[in-house]
Coordinates of C-alpha atoms in Angstrom, one line a residue:
X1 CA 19.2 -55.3 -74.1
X2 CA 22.5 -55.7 -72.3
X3 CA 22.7 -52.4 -70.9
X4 CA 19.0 -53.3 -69.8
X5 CA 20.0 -56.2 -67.9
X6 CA 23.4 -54.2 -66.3
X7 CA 20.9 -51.4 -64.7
X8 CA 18.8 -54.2 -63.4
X9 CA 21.8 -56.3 -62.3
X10 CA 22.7 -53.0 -60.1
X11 CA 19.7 -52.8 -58.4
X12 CA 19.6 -56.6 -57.7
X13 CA 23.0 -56.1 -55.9
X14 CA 22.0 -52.9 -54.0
X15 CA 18.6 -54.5 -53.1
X16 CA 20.5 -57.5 -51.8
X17 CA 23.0 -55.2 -50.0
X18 CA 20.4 -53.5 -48.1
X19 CA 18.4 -56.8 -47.3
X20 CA 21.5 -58.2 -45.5
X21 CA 22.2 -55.5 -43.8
X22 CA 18.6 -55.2 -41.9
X23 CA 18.8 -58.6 -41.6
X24 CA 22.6 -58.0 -39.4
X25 CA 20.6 -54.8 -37.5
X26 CA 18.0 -57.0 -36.5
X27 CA 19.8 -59.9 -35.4
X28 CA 23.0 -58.1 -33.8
X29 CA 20.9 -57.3 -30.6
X30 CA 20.2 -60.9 -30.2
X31 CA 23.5 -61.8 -30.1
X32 CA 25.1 -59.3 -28.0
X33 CA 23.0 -60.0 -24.9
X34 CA 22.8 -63.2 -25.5
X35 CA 23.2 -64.5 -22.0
X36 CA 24.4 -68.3 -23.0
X37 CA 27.0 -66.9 -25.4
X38 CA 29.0 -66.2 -22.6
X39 CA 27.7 -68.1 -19.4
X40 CA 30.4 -70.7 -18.0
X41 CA 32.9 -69.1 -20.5
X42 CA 37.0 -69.5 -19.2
X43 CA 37.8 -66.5 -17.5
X44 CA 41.0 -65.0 -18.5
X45 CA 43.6 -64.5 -15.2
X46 CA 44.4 -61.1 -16.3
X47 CA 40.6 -60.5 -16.7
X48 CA 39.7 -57.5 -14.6
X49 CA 37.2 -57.8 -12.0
X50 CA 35.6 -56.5 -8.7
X51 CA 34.5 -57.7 -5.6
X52 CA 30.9 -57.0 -4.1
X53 CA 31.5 -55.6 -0.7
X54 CA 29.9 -54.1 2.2
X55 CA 29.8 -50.5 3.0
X56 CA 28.4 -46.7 3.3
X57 CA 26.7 -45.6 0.2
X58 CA 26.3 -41.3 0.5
X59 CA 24.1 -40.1 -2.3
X60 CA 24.9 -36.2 -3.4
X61 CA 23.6 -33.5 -5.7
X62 CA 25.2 -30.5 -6.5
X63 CA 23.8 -27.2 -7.4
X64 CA 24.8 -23.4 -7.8
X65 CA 23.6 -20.3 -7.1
X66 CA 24.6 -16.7 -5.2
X67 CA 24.6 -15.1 -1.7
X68 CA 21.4 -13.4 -0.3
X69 CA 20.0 -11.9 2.6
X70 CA 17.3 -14.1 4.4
X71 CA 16.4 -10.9 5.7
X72 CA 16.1 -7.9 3.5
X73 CA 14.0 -4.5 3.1
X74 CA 12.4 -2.3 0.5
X75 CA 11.0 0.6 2.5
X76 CA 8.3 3.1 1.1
X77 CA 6.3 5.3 3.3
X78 CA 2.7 4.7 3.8
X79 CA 2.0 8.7 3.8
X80 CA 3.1 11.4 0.6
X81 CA 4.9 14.6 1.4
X82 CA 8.1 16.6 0.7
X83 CA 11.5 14.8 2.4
X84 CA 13.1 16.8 5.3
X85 CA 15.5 14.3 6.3
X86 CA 17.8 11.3 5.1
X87 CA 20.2 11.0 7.9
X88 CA 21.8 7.6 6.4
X89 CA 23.6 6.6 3.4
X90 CA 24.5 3.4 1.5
X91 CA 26.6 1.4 3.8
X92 CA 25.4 2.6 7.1
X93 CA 25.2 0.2 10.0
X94 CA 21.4 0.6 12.0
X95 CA 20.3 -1.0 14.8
X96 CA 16.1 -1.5 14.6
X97 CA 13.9 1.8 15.3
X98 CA 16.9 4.3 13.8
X99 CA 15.5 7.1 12.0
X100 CA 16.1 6.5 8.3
X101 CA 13.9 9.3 6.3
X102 CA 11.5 12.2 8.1
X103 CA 9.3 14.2 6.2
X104 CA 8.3 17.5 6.5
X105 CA 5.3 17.5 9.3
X106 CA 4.5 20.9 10.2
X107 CA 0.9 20.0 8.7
X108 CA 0.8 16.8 10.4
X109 CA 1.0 18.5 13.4
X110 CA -1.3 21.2 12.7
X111 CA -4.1 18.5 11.9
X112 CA -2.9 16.2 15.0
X113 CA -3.4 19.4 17.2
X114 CA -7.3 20.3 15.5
X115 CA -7.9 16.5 15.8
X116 CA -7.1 16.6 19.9
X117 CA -9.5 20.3 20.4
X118 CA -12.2 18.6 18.0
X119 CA -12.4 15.2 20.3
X120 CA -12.1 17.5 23.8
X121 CA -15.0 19.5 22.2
X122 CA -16.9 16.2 21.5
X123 CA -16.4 14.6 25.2
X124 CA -17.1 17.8 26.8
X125 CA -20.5 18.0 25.1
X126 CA -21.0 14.6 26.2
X127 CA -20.2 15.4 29.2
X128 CA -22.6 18.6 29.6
X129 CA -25.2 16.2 28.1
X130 CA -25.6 13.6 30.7
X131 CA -24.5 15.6 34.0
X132 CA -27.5 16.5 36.2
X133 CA -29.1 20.0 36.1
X134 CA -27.9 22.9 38.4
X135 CA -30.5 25.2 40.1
X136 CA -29.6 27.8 38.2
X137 CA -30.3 25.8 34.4
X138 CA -33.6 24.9 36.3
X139 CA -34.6 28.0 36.9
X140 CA -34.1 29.4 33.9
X141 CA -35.9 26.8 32.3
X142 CA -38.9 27.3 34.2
X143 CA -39.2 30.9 33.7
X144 CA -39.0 30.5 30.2
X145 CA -42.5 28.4 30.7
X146 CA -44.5 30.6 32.8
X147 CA -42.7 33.5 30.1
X148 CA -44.8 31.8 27.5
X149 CA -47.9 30.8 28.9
X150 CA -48.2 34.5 29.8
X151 CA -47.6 35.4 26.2
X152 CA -49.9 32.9 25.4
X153 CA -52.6 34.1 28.3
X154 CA -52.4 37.7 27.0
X155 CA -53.0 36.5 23.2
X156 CA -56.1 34.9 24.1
X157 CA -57.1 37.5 26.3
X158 CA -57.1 40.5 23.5
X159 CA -56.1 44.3 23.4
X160 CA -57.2 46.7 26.1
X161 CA -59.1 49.6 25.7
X162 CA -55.7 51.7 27.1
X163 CA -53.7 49.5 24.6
X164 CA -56.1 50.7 21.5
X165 CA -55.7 53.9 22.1
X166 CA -51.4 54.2 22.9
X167 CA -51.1 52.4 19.8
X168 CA -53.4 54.6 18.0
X169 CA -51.3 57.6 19.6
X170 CA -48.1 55.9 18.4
X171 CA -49.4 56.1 15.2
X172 CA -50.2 59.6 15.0
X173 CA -46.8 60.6 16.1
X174 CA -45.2 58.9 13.5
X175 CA -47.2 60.1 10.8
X176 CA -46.1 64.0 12.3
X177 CA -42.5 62.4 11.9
X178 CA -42.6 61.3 8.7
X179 CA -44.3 64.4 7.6
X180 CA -41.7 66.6 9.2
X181 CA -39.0 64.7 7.3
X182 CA -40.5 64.6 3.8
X183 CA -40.3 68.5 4.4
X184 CA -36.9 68.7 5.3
X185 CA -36.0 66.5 2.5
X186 CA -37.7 68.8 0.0
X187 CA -36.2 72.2 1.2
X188 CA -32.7 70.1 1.5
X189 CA -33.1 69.0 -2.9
X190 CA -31.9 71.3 -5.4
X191 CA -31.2 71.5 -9.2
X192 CA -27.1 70.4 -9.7
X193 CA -24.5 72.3 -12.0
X194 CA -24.6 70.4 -15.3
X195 CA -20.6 70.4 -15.3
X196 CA -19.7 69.1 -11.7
X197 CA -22.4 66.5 -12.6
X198 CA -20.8 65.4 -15.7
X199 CA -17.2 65.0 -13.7
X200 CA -18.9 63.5 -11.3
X201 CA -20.2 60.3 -13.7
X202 CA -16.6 60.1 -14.8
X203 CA -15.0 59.7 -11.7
X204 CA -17.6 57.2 -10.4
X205 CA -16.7 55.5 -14.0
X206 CA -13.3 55.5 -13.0
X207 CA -13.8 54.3 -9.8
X208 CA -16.3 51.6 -11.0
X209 CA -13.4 50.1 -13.6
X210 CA -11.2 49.9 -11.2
X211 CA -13.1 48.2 -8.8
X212 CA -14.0 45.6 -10.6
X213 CA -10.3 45.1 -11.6
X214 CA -9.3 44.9 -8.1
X215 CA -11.8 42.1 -7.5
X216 CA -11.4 40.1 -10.6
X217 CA -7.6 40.2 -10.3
X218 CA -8.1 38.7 -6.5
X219 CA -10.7 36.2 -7.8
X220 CA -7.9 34.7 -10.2
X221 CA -5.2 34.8 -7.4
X222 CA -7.8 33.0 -5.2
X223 CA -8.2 30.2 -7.6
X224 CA -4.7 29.7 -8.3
X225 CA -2.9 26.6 -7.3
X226 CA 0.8 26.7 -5.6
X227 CA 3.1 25.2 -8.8
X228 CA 6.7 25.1 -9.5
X229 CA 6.8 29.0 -10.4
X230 CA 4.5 30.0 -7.6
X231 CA 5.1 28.2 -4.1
X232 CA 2.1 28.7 -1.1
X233 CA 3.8 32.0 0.7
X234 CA 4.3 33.6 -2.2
X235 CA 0.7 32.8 -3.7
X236 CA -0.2 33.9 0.2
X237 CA 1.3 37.7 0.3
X238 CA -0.2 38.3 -3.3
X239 CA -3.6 37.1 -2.2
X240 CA -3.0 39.8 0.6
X241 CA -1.7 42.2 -1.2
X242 CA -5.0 41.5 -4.1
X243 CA -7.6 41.9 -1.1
X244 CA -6.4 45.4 -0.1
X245 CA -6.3 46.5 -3.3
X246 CA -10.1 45.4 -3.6
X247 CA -10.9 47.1 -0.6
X248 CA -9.3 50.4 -1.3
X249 CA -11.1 50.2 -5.1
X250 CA -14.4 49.7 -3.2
X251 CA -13.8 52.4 -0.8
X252 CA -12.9 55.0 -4.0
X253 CA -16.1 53.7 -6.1
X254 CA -18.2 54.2 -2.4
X255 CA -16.8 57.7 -2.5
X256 CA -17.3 58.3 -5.9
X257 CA -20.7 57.1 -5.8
X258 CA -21.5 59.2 -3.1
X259 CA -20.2 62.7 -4.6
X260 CA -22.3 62.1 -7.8
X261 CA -25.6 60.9 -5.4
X262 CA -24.8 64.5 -3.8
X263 CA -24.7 66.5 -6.9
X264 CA -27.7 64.6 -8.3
X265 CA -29.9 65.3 -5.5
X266 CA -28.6 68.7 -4.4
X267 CA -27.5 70.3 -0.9
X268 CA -24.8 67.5 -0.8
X269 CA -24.0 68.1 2.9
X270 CA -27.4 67.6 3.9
X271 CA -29.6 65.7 1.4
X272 CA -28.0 61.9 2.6
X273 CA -29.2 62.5 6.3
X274 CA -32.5 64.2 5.3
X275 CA -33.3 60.5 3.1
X276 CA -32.4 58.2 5.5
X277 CA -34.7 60.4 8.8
X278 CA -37.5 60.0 5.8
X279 CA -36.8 56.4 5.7
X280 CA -36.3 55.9 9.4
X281 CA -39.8 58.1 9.9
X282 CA -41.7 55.5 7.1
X283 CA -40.2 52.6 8.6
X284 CA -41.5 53.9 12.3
X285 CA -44.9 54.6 11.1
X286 CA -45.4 51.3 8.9
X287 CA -44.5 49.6 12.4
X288 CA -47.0 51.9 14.2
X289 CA -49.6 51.0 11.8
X290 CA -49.3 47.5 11.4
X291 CA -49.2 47.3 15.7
X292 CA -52.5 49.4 15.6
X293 CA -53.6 47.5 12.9
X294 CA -52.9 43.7 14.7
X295 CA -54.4 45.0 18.1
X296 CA -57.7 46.0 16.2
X297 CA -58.2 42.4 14.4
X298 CA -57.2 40.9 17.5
X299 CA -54.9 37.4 17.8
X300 CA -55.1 34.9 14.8
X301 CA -54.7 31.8 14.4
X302 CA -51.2 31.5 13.7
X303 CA -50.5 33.9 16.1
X304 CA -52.3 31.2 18.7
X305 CA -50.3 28.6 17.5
X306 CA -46.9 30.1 17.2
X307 CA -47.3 31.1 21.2
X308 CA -49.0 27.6 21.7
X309 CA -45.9 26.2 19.8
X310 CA -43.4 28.5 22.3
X311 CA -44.8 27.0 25.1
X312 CA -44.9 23.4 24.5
X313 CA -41.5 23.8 23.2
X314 CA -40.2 25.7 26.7
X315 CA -41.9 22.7 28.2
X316 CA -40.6 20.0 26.4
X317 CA -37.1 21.8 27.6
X318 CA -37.5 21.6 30.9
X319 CA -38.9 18.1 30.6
X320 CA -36.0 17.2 29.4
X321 CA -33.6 18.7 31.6
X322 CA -35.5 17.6 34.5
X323 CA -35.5 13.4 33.1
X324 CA -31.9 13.9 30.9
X325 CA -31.2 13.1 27.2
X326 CA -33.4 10.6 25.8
X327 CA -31.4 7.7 24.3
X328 CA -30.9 7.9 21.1
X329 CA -29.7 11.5 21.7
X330 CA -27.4 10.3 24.1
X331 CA -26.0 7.4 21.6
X332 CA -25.4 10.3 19.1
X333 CA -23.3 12.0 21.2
X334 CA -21.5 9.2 22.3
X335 CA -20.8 8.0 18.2
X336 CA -19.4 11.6 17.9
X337 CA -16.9 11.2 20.3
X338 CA -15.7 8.1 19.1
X339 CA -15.7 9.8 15.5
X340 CA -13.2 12.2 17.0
X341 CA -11.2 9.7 18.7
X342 CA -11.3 7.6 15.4
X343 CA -9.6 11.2 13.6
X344 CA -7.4 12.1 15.9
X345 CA -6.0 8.4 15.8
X346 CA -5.6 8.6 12.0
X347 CA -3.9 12.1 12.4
X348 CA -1.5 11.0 14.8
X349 CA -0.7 7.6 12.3
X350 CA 0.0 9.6 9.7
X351 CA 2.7 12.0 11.7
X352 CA 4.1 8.9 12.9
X353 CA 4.5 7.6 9.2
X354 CA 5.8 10.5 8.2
X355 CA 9.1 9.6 10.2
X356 CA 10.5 5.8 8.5
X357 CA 12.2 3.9 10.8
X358 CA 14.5 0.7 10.7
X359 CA 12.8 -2.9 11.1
X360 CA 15.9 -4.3 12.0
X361 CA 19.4 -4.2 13.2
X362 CA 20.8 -3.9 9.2
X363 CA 23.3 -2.3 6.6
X364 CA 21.6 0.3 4.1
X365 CA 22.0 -1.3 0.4
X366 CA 20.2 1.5 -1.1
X367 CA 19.1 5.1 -0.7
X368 CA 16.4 5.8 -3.8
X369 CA 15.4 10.0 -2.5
X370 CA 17.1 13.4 -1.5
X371 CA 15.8 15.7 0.9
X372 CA 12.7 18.9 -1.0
X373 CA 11.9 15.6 -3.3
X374 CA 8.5 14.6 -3.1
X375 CA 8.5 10.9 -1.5
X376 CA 7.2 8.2 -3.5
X377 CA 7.8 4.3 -4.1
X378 CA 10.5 2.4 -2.2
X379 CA 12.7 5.1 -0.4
X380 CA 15.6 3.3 1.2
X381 CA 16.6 -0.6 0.7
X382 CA 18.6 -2.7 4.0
X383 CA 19.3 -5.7 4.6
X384 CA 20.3 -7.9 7.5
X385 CA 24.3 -9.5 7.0
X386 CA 23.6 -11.8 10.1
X387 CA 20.8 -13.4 7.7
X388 CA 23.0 -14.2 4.4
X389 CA 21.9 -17.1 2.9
X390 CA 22.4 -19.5 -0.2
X391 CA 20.1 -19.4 -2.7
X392 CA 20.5 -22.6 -4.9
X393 CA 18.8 -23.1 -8.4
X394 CA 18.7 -27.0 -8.2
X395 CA 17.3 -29.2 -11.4
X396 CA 13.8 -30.9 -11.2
X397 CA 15.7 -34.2 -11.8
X398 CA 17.3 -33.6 -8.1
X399 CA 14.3 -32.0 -6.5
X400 CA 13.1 -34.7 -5.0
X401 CA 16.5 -35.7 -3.0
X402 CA 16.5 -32.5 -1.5
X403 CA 14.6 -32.2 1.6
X404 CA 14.6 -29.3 4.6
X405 CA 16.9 -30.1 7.0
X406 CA 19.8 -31.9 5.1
X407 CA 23.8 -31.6 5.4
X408 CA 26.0 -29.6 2.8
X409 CA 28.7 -28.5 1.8
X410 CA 29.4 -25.0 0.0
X411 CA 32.5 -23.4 -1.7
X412 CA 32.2 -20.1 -3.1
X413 CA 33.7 -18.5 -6.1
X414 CA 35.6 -15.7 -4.1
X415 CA 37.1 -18.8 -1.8
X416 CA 36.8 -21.7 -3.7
X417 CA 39.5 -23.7 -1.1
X418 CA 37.1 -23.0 1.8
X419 CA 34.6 -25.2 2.7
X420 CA 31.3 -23.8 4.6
X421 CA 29.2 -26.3 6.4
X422 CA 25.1 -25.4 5.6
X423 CA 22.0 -27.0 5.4
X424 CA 18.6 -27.2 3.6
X425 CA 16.3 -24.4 5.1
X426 CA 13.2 -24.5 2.6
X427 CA 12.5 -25.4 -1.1
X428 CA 10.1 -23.0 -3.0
X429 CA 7.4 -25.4 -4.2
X430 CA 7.2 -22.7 -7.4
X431 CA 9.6 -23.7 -10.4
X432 CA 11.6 -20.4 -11.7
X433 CA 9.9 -18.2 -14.2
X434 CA 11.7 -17.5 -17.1
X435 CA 14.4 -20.3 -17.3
X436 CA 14.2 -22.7 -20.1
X437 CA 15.2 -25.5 -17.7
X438 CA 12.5 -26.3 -14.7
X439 CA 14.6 -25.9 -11.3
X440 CA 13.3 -24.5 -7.8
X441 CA 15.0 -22.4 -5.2
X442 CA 16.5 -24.0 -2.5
X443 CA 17.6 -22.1 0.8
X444 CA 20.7 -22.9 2.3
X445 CA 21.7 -21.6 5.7
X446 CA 25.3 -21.0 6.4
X447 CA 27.2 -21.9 9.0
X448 CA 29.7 -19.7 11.3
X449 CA 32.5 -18.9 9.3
X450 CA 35.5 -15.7 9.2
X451 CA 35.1 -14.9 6.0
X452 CA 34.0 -11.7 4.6
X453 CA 30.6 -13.1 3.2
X454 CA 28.8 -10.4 0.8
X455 CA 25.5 -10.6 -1.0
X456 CA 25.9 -11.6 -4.3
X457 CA 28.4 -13.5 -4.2
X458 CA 28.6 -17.4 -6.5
X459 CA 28.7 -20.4 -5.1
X460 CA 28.2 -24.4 -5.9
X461 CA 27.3 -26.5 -3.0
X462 CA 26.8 -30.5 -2.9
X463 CA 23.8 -31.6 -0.4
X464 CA 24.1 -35.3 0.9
X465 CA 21.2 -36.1 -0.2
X466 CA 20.8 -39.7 1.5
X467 CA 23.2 -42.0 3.3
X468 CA 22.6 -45.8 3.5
X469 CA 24.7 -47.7 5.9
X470 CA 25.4 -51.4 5.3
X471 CA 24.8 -51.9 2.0
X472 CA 25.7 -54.1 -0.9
X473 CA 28.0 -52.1 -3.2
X474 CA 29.6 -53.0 -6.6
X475 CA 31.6 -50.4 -9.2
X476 CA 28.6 -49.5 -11.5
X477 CA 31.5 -50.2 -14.5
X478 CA 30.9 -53.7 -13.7
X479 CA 26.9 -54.2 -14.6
X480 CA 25.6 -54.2 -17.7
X481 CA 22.5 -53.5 -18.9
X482 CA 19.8 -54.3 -21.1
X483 CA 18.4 -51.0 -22.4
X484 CA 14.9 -52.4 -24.6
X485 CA 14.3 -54.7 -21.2
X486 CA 15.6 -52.8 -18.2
X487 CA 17.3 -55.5 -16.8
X488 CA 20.7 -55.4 -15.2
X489 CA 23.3 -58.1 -14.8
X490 CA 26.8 -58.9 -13.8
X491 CA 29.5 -61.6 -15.6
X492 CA 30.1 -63.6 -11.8
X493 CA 33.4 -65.3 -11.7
X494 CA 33.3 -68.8 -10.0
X495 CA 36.1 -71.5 -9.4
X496 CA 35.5 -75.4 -10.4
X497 CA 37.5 -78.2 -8.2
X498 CA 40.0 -78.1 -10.6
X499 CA 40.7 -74.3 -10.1
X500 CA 39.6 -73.3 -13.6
X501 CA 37.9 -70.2 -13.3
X502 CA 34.4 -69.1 -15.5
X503 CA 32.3 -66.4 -16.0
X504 CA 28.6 -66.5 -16.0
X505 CA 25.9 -64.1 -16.2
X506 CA 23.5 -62.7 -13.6
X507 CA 20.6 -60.8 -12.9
X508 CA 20.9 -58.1 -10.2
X509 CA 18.9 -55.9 -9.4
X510 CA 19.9 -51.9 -8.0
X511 CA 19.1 -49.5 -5.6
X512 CA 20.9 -46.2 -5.0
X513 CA 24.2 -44.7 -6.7
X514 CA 26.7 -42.6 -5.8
X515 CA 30.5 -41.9 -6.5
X516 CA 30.9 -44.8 -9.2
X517 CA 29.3 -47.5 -6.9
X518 CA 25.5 -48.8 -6.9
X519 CA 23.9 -50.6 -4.1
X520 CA 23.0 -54.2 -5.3
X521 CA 19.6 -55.5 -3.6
X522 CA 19.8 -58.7 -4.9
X523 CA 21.2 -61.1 -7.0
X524 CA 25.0 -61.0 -5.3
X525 CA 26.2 -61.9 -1.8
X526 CA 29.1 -60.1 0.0
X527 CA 32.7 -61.4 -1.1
X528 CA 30.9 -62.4 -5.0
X529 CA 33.3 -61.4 -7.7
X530 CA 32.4 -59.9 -11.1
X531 CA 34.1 -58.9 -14.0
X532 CA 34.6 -55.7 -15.3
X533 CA 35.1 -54.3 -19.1
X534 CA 33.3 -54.9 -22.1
X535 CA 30.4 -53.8 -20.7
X536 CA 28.2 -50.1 -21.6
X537 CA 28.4 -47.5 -18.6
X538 CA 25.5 -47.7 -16.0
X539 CA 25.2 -44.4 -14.6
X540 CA 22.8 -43.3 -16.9
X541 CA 20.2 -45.9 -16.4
X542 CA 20.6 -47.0 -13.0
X543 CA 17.7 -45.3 -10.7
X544 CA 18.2 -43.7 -7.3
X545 CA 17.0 -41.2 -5.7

């Protein structure tokens, strides 16, 4: 039972312990800013205090950040093709419009050239379109119509009697020919020797295998693309050298073919020109007969139209040499030439691409090719010196001081007791990507200076960020304030008759801070004094811009 009550005894004194001490956490607030604890309290002499005063109140931020160019240059070319050329290298001084990379442009040329004959071709068809007729074009044009009407005329008008029969003459005649020739072909055939016939199949074999050799070894050079083992020339001469060999295998298989066709047929020296006069005498009288044959039947009706067609056609001709091109005709030819314009201005483009010049007067940062490499991506980097600039990374609590156009002040790591005059250019309105903290890039231009400035380069600078002229200041050690209201006050020393001196408290209220004073808006007059000490730091919860 006593051990019972000792446990419980402990727990009544720790209970208590803690009660008391809420109890003092509550009420200790109270009594610390407690404004009637200490108003009309004795002042001690040695007290230390401050006077309100009138003055200049220049509000600041500081921020780093590095040297860069305001002006600066990744070049790529806007056309492909093998590098002739570099004549720069990192460090080089340019002035605007120096060469700084040329490719090779013997192609670009080539096409430039067949781009200016294709356009010239174009304008002077136009031009041969629209001018006026010469006598001689007007002549011809009409003696192509009477040309057809005759033909026409004499279709309508049917075969002679002295027409029937010179064709039926013609006709007999080439049936003696053809007769004459079958005979000579005969007597010209004879049985060949087994043997020379048998070498004969294998040479045109022979011939026949290597032919086709020849042309299937110059199809696959045809078809083969210029790589790292075989460039263009080379791929060239063995395309030539391919061909001729095709040719001479054809010529050897024609031979070959034509000493077995001789030993086939017999009388090899004559048997070849013996078949073709049989041909040539068929061919004759098939034409005599099919001529004898169409003047007997007389014109058809195709025959009528096709010469009907021929003459309206010659008409229509000189119609329209007589009146000119008719307008859409005339648009056509126009929209050509343009067209050829249009390509010889995109040929002449890409030449000019092909050479990269300088946008600026610069320095070469950068030089990303060699000359025989193939150009792609950015090719040569610049920049301009005369454009250096500072790039600040300033904190999204100072942001909103910082406006185009304000003073600062910059020190650099490389000189850090040399001061540069700048000021505020522009203020990206994007935050940084990637930071953990939110700040924004802020340009600063430089002012003239000697030194050696360099891209790259650290530096802090301090912007004045405001400047308020007349204004009530007070050491921001001497207010206090009240962090769960947000109310600020001083201890304002007064002096009775007597001389005694007390302290009582006042509300003020603040404006702006900068370098340990704050700009008191009211509350305080000029020439008030306050004390100082005792009091929390106010340079955390004082607002200003």
């Amino acid at each position: 039972m006593k051990a019972l009550w000792q446990r419980r005894k402990k727990w009544i004194i720790a209970g208590g312990v803690l009660l008391a001490l809420a109890l003092g956490l509550f009420l200790l607030p109270r009594f610390i800013n407690q404004p009637a604890a200490i108003e009309a309290a004795t002042v001690d002499a040695a007290a230390a205090r401050a006077e309100v005063t009138v003055g200049d109140l220049v509000s600041e931020a500081s921020a780093g950040g590095e040297i860069v160019a305001g002006r600066a240059a990744a070049l790529a070319l806007m056309t492909g093709g093998t590098i002739a050329e570099i004549p720069v290298e990192v460090g080089d001084a340019v002035r605007a419009g120096d060469v700084l990379l040329r490719l090779e442009t013997a192609e670009l040329e080539r096409a430039v050239g067949q781009a200016e004959q294709a356009r010239i071709a174009q304008e002077a068809a136009l031009a041969t379109l629209t001018a006026a007729p010469t006598a001689a074009q007007l002549a011809s044009a009409e003696a192509a119509v009477r040309s057809a009407q005759v033909q026409l005329d004499d279709l309508l008008d049917g075969p002679s009697a002295a027409e029937l029969a010179a064709a039926e003459a013609d006709l007999r005649a080439a049936q003696a020919d053809l007769g004459a020739a079958s005979a000579r072909l005969n007597s010209a055939t004879a049985p060949a020797d087994a043997n020379a016939l048998r070498a004969a199949q294998i040479a045109l074999d022979t011939a026949q295998a290597a032919a086709t050799s020849a042309a299937e070894r110059h199809s696959t050079i045809l078809v083969t693309e210029p790589n790292q083992f075989l460039d263009a020339e080379t791929l060239a001469t063995m395309e030539e050298q391919a061909r001729a060999a095709a040719q001479q295998a054809n010529a050897d298989l024609a031979a070959a073919q034509q000493a077995y066709d001789d030993l086939a047929n017999g009388q090899p020296s004559s048997v070849a020109a013996s078949q073709a006069s049989v041909a040539s005498a068929a061919a004759q009288r098939d034409a005599a007969q099919a001529q004898f044959d169409l003047l007997q039947a007389g014109p058809s009706a195709t025959d009528v139209a096709a010469a009907r067609s021929s003459l309206a056609q010659a008409e229509r001709q000189l119609e329209q040499l007589v009146s000119g091109p008719d307008e859409a005709t005339r648009v056509s030819s126009e929209v050509a030439v343009e067209q050829a314009r249009l390509r010889e201005q995109w040929a002449a483009r890409n030449l000019a691409e092909a050479t990269l010049l300088a946008p600026f007067d610069g320095v070469i940062t950068a030089v990303n090719a060699r000359p025989g490499e193939t150009a792609a991506g950015v090719v040569v980097e610049m920049i301009d010196p005369a454009s250096l600039e500072l790039l600040l990374h300033v904190d999204e609590v100072d942001i909103a001081q910082v406006s185009p156009g304000q003073a600062a002040v910059v020190t650099l790591e490389t000189w850090p007791d040399a001061a540069l005059p700048a000021e505020v250019l522009a203020i990206v309105p994007q935050p940084v990507t990637g930071s953990e903290l939110v700040v924004y890039e802020v340009r600063l231009g430089l002012g003239e200076t000697e030194l050696a400035l360099r891209a790259g380069m650290t530096a802090d600078a301090t912007l004045t960020t405001g400047e308020l002229a007349g204004a009530l200041l007070l050491p921001s050690e001497a207010i206090e304030v009240d962090r769960a209201s947000g109310v600020y006050s001083v201890r304002r020393v007064t002096a009775g008759a007597d001389g005694a001196e007390t302290a009582e408290v006042v509300e003020v209220t603040v404006g702006r801070r900068s370098g340990g004073f704050t700009q008191i808006t009211g509350g305080l007059e000029a020439g008030d004094v306050v004390l100082i000490g005792d009091s929390l730091p106010v340079e955390s919860f004082i607002p200003g811009p």
